[in-house]
XYZ file of C-alpha atoms in Angstrom:
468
model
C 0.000 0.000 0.000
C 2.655 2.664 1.329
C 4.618 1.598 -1.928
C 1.806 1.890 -4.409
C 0.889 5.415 -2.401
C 4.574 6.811 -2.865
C 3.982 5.849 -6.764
C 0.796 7.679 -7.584
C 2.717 10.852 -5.768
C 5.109 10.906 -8.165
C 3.180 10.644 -11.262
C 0.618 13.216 -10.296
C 2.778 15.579 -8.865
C 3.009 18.458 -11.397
C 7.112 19.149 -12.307
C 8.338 22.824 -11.494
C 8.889 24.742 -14.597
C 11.647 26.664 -16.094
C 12.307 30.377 -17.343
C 11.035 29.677 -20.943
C 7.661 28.806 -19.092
C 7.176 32.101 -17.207
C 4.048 33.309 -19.166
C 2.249 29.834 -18.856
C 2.980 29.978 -15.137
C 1.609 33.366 -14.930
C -1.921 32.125 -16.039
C -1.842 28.978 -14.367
C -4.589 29.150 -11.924
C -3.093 28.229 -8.089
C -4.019 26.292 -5.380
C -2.782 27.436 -2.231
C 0.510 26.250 -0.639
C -1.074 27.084 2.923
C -3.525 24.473 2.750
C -2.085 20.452 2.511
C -3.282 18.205 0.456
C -4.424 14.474 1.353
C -1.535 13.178 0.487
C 0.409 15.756 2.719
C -2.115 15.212 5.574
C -2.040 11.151 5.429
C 1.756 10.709 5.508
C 2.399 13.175 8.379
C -0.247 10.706 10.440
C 1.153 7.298 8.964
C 3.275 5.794 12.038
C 3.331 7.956 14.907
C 2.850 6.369 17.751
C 4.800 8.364 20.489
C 2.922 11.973 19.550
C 6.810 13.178 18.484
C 7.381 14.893 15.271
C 9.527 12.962 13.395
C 12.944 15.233 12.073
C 15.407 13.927 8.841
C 18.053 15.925 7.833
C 20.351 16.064 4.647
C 23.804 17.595 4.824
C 24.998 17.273 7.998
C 27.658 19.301 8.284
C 27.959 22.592 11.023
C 24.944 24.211 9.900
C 23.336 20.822 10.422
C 24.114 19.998 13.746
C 23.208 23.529 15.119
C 19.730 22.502 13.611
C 20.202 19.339 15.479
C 20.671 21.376 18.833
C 17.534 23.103 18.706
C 15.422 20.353 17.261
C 16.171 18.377 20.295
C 15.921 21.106 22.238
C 12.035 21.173 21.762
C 10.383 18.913 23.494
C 8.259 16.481 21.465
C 10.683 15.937 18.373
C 12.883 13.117 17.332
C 15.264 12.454 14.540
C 14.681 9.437 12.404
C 17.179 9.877 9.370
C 20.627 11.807 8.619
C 21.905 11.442 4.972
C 25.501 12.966 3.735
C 27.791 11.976 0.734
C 30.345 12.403 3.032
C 31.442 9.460 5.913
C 32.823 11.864 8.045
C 30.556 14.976 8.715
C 28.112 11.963 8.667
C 30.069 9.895 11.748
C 30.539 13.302 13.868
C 26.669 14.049 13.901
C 26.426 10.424 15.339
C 28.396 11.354 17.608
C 27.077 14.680 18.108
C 23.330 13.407 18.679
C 24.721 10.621 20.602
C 26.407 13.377 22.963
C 22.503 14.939 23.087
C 21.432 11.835 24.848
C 19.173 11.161 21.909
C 18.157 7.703 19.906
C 21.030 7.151 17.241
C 18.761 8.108 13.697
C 19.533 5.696 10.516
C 21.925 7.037 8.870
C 21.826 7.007 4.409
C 25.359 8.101 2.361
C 27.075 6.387 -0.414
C 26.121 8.065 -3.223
C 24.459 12.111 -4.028
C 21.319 10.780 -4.613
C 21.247 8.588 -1.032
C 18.849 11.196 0.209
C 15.916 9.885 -1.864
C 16.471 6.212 -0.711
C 15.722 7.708 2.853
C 12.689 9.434 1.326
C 11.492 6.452 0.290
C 11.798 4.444 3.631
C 10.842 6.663 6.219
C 8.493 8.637 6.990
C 8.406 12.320 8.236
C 6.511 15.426 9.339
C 9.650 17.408 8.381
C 12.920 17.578 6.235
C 15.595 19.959 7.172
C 18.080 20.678 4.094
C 21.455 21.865 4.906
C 23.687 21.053 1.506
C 25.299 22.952 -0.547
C 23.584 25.657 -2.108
C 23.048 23.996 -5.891
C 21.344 21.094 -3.861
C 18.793 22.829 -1.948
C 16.051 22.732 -4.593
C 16.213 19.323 -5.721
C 16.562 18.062 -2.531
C 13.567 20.106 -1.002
C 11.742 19.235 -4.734
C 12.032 15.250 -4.228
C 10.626 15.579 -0.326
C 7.815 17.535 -1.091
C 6.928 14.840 -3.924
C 7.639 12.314 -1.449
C 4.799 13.692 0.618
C 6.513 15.100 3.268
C 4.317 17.641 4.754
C 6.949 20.659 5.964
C 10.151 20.968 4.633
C 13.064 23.386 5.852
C 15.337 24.421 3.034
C 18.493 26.422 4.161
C 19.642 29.869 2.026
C 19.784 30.701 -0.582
C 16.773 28.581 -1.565
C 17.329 28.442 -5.334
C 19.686 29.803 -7.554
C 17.967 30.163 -11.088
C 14.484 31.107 -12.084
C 13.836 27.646 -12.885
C 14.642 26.293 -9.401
C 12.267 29.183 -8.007
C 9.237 28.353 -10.064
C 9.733 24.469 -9.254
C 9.910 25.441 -5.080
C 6.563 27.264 -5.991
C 4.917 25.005 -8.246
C 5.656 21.395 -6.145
C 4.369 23.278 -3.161
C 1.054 23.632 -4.501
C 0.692 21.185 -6.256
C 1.491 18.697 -3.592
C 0.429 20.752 -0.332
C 3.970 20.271 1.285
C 4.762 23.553 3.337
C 8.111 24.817 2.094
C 9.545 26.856 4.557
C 13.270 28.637 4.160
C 15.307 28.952 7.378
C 16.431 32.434 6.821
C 17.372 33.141 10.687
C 18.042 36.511 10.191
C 14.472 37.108 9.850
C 14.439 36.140 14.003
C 17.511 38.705 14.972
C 16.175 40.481 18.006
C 17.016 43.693 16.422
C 15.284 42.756 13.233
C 12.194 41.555 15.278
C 11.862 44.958 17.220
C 12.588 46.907 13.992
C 9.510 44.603 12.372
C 7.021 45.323 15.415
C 8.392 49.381 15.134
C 6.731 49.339 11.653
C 3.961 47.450 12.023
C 2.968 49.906 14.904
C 3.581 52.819 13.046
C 6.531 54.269 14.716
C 8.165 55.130 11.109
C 5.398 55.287 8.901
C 4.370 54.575 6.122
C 7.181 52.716 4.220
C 9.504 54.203 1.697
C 13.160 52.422 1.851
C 15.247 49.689 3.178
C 18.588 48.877 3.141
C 20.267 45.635 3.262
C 22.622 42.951 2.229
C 25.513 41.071 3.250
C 28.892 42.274 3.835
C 30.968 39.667 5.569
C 34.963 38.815 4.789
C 34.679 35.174 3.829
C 37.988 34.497 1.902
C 39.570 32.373 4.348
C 36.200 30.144 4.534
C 36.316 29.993 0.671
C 39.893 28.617 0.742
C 39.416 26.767 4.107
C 41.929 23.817 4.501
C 40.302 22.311 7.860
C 42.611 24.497 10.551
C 40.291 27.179 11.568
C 41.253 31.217 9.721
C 43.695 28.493 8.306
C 45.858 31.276 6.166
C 46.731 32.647 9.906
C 47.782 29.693 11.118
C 49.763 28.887 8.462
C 47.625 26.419 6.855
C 47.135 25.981 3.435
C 44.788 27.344 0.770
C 43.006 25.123 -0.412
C 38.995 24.980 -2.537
C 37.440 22.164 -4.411
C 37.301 18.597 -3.441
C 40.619 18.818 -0.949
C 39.322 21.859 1.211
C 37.455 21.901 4.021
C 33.573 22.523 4.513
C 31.816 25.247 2.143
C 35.528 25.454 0.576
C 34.479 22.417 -1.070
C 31.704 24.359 -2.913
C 30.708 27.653 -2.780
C 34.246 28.880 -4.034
C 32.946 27.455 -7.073
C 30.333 29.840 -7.319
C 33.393 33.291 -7.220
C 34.333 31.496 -10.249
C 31.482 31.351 -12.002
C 28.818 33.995 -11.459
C 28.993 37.710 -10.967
C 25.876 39.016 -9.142
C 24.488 39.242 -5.828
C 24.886 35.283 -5.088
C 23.558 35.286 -1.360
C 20.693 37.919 -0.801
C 18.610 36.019 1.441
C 19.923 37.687 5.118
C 19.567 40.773 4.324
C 16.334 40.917 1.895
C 14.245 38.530 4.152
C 13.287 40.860 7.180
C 13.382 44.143 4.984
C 10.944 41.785 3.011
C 8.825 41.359 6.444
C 8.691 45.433 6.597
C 7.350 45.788 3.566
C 4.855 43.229 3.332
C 5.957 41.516 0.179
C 4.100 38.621 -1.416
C 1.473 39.864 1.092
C -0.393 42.998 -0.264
C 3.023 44.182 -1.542
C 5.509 42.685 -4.304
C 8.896 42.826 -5.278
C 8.371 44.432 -9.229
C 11.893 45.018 -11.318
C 15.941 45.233 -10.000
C 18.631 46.634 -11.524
C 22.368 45.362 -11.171
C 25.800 46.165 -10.958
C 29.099 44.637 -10.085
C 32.262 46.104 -9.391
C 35.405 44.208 -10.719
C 36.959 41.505 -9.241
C 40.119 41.913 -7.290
C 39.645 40.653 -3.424
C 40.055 37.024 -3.521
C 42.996 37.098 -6.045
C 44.928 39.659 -4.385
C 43.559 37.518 -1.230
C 45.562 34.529 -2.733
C 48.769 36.638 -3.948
C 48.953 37.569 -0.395
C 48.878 34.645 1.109
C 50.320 32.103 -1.311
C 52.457 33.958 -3.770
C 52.169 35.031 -7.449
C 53.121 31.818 -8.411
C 50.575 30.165 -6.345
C 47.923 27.830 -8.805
C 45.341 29.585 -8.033
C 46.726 32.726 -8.573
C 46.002 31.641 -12.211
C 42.009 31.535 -11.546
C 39.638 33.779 -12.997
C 36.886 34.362 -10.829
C 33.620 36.237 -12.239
C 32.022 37.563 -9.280
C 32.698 41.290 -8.425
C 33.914 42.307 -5.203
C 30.991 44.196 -4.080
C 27.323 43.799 -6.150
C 24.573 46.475 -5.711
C 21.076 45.578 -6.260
C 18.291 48.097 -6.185
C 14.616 46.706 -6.161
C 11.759 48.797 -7.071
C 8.339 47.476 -5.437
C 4.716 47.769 -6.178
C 3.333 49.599 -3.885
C 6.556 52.334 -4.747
C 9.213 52.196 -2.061
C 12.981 50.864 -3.010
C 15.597 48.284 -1.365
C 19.068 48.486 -1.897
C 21.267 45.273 -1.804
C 24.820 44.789 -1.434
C 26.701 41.449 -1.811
C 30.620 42.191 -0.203
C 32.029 38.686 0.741
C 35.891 39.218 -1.015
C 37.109 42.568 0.556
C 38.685 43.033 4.024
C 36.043 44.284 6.245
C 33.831 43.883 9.913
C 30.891 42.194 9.391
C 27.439 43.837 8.672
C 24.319 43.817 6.844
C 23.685 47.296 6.601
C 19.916 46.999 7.510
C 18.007 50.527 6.802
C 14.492 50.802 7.608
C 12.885 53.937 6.692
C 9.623 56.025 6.542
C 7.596 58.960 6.512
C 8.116 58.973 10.030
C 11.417 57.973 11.277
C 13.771 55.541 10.042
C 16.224 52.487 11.797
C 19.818 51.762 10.479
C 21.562 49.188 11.754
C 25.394 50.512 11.302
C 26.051 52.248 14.567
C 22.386 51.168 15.478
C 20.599 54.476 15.457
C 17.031 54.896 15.646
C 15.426 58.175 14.312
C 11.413 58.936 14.916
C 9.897 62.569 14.375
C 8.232 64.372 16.946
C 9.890 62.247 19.505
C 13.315 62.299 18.894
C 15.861 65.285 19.053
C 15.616 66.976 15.813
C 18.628 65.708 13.997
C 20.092 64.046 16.651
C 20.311 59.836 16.520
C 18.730 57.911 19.248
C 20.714 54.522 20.397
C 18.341 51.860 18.971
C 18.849 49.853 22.373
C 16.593 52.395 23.808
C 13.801 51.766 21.133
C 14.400 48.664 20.797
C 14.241 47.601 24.246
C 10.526 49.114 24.276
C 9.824 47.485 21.219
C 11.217 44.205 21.580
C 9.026 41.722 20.050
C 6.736 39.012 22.523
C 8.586 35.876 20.371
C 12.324 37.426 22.483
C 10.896 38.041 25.578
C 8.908 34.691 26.036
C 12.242 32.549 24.756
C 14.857 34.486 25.835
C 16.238 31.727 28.525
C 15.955 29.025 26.175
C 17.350 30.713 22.993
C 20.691 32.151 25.405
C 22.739 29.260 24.472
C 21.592 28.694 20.885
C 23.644 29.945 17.585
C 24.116 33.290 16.428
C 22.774 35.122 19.246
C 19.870 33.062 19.846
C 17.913 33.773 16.681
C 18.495 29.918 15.502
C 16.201 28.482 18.174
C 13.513 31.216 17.967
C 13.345 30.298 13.989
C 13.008 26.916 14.916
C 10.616 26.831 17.477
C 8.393 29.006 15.788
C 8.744 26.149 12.534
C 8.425 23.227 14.841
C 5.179 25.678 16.525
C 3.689 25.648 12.888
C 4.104 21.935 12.215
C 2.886 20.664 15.129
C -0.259 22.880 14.659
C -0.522 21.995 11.189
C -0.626 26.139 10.416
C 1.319 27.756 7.147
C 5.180 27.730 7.205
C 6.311 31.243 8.557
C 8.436 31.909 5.669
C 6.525 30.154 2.533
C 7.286 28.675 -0.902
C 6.611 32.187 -2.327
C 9.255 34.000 -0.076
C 11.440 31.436 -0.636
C 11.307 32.307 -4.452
C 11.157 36.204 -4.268
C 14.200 36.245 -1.953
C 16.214 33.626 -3.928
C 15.175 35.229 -7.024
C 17.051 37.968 -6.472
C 20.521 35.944 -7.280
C 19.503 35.021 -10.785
C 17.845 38.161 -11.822
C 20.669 40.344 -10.635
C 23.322 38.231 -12.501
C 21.471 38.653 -16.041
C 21.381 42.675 -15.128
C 24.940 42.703 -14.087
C 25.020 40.574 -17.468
C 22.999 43.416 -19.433
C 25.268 46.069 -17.830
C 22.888 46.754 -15.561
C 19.585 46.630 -16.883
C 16.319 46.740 -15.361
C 14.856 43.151 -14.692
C 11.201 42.250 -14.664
C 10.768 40.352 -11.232
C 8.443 37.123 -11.653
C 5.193 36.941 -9.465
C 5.524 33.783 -8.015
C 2.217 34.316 -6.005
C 0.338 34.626 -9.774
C -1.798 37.974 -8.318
C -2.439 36.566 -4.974
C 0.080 39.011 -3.597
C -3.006 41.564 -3.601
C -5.099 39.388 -1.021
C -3.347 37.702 1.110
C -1.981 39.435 4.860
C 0.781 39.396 6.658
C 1.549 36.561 9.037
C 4.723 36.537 10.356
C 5.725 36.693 13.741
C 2.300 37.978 14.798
C-alpha cells in the first residue's frame, strides 16, 4: 500500500517549470501552498505512535548539527534519518546526537542521490536541508513529492528562475509547506525593527537597506585548521578543502551578481509586506570588478601560487536596487571578497522615522531630538518583540545570538499545529530570485529586470503573518 501510495505521488505531482515557461505559469490558476493536500495530511499521520514529530536531515555538516541542537531542544521531536555523501561529517553528527542523549537516527550516504532512498523508507513530518547551495532545490523538490508535509530548506533557496518556479509550483501542487530557514528574519534587532513598523513608529514605508557584507575568503579557501591562512595552513577549494571550501568557491568562479541575498532581503521583506499585499516588481544590477580574492591569494600564497592563475567572475561588491509595487525601493549589497567587519547594513525607513543598523541608530519625528540619533537599544528595548521576551532563557545558548532556536521553534510551533510555514514557498522564491535576476542585469550592464510573481496575483489578497 505505502509503496503503491509513494507511486501515484510521483506521477501526479506536477514538475516545477523553467524560465522559458514564465508566461504559462503566470496564467496557471493556483491552489494554495497554505492548505495540505491528502496526500500531505495522510503521511504526516502514517506511524506515529509516540505523539513526536519525526525530524530527517540532509547535509549534515555545522549548519546541520546547530539545527540538530535546537530540534532536540524542543520537546516532542525526534530524529529518524541523517543522509551525507560524506562518511565523516556523517560519523561526527552520530556522535554529536549521541552526545545529546538522543536515539542514534539511521543514517543514508554512499552516493548524491542517497537522500531519496531515505525518502522512500521513512516517513516524516519534516525535512531539514542543509547542503550545498546547488542542492537545496532538488533536494527540497524530491521531499515535497515524497509527501513530506513541511520541509526546511536552508539559504539561498534556489539559484535560477527555474529552481524558483519548481519550489513554488511542487508546493502547490502537492500541499507540502516549504519553509526557508532564513534566521536573520528572528535577529532580536530585526524583530523589534519589524514590530516598530507594524505599529507605526516610522510610517508609512519608503526604503530599506540591506545585504551582506561579511569577509569570507579564508572560509572559501578553508583547509580544515580554523582562519587556516593565519595559522599557516594551506589554501586550499574544491574537493581537498574543508567545509563550504568544497563548494561555494565554485560559485566566485562562475557567477557575478548578488549570489547570497537572502539575510539581508528577508526581514526588509517582512517590513514591507511583500508577497502579502506588496511585491517585489523590477531590479537593476551592478558589479564592481573583481580583485579581493585574487589579491587575497597573492597575499597569502604567492604570485606563483595555482590559483593565482584563476579567474573568478564575481565582483567584489554587487549592488542591487529593487523597485516594489506599492513604490518604495531596497538596496542590496553582496561584499564577501574585501577586508572588512561584518554587517548587513539593515536601513528601515519612513515617513516617520527611520532604523539603520550601522552604529544602530534609531530616528522617529516628533519624539526624537531633531537631527540628533537615538541609540536603537533604547527603542528597541521598548519594542522588543513578545517571540524574544517569552524565549529568551531558552534561545541564550543557541547559535548566532539566539535567533536559531527562535526560527526553529516558531517552525516546529507551525508543524505541530498543522498552520502555514512562517516563511513560505513564495518568499522562498522572491528572496532567492534575487541571485539570478541580478546576474542577467549585471550581465545586461545593468539593466532593469522584470521580477516574476511567483504568487500569480495573490500578492493583492493575502496578509501578513509573520511573527504575529
Amino acid at each position: 500500500m505505502e509503496n503503491s501510495r509513494r507511486s501515484f505521488i510521483r506521477k501526479t505531482v506536477v514538475s516545477g517549470i523553467g524560465a522559458a515557461g514564465l508566461a504559462v505559469a503566470n496564467r496557471m490558476s493556483a491552489s494554495p501552498a497554505n492548505v495540505p493536500s491528502e496526500t500531505a495530511r495522510g503521511r504526516k499521520a502514517a506511524g506515529r505512535d509516540d505523539g513526536k514529530l519525526r525530524f530527517g536531515f540532509i547535509g549534515t555538516g555545522s549548519r546541520c548539527q546547530e539545527h540538530i541542537n535546537n530540534v532536540l531542544a524542543i520537546e516532542g521531536n525526534r530524529i529518524v534519518a541523517v543522509c551525507d555523501t560524506q562518511q565523516g561529517p556523517l560519523e561526527r553528527t552520530l556522535k554529536h546526537i549521541a552526545s545529546l542523549n538522543a536515539p542514534e537516527p539511521k543514517a543514508y550516504t554512499g552516493s548524491e542521490y542517497a537522500y531519496e532512498q531515505m525518502l522512500n523508507n521513512e516517513e516524516f513530518d519534516c525535512i531539514i536541508i542543509a547542503s550545498p547551495w546547488e542542492w537545496h532545490t532538488p533536494m527540497a523538490v524530491a521531499a515535497m513529492k515524497a509527501g513530506v508535509p513541511y520541509v526546511g530548506v536552508e539559504v539561498s533557496a534556489a539559484n535560477t528562475l527555474e529552481e524558483c518556479w519548481d519550489l513554488v509550483n511542487v508546493s502547490e501542487s502537492t500541499g507540502s509547506r516549504l519553509n526557508i530557514l532564513e534566521n536573520v528574519c528572528y535577529r532580536r534587532d530585526c524583530m523589534a525593527a519589524l514590530n516598530m513598523v507594524r505599529q507605526g513608529l516610522f510610517g508609512e514605508m519608503l526604503h530599506g537597506g540591506c545585504g551582506y557584507e561579511h569577509d569570507l575568503r579564508d572560509i572559501k579557501f578553508n583547509d580544515g585548521s580554523q582562519y587556516s591562512y593565519r595559522a599557516g595552513g594551506e589554501l586550499r577549494m574544491g574537493r581537498d578543502a574543508y567545509a563550504e571550501a568544497q563548494w561555494r568557491t565554485q560559485h566566485a568562479v562562475r557567477r557575478n551578481g548578488d549570489i547570497y541575498p537572502t539575510h539581508g532581503v528577508g526581514p526588509v521583506a517582512h517590513c514591507m509586506d511583500i508577497n502579502r499585499g506588496n511585491r517585489f516588481l523590477a531590479l537593476a544590477s551592478m558589479a564592481t570588478q573583481s580583485r579581493g580574492l585574487h589579491k587575497f591569494i597573492v597575499d597569502r600564497g604567492g604570485a606563483d601560487h595555482p590559483y593565482a592563475a584563476l579567474r573568478f567572475n564575481l565582483g567584489d561588491i554587487v549592488t542591487t536596487m529593487i523597485k516594489c509595487a506599492n513604490g518604495q525601493t531596497v538596496v542590496v549589497t553582496h561584499d564577501t571578497s574585501s577586508p572588512r567587519p561584518y554587517s548587513l547594513g539593515f536601513r528601515i525607513q519612513g515617513t516617520n522615522g527611520l532604523w539603520m543598523n550601522d552604529g544602530d541608530h534609531v530616528y522617529v519625528e516628533g519624539q526624537s531630538q531633531p537631527h540628533r540619533w537615538d541609540e536603537a537599544d533604547e527603542w528597541f528595548g521598548k519594542y522588543d518583540h513578545g517571540m524574544w521576551r517569552t524565549l529568551e532563557a531558552r534561545a541564550r545558548e543557541a547559535g548566532h545570538g539566539g535567533m536559531d532556536y527562535i526560527m526553529m521553534y516558531d517552525f516546529v510551533d507551525a508543524i505541530r499545529n498543522g498552520r502555514p510555514a512562517p516563511m513560505d514557498c513564495y518568499d522562498a522564491a522572491a528572496w532567492s530570485a534575487i541571485s539570478a535576476l541580478s546576474e542577467m542585469s549585471v550581465a545586461r550592464g545593468g539593466a532593469l529586470v522584470d521580477f516574476p510573481d511567483f504568487t500569480r496575483g495573490q500578492w493583492i489578497h493575502r496578509t501578513p503573518g509573520f511573527a504575529l
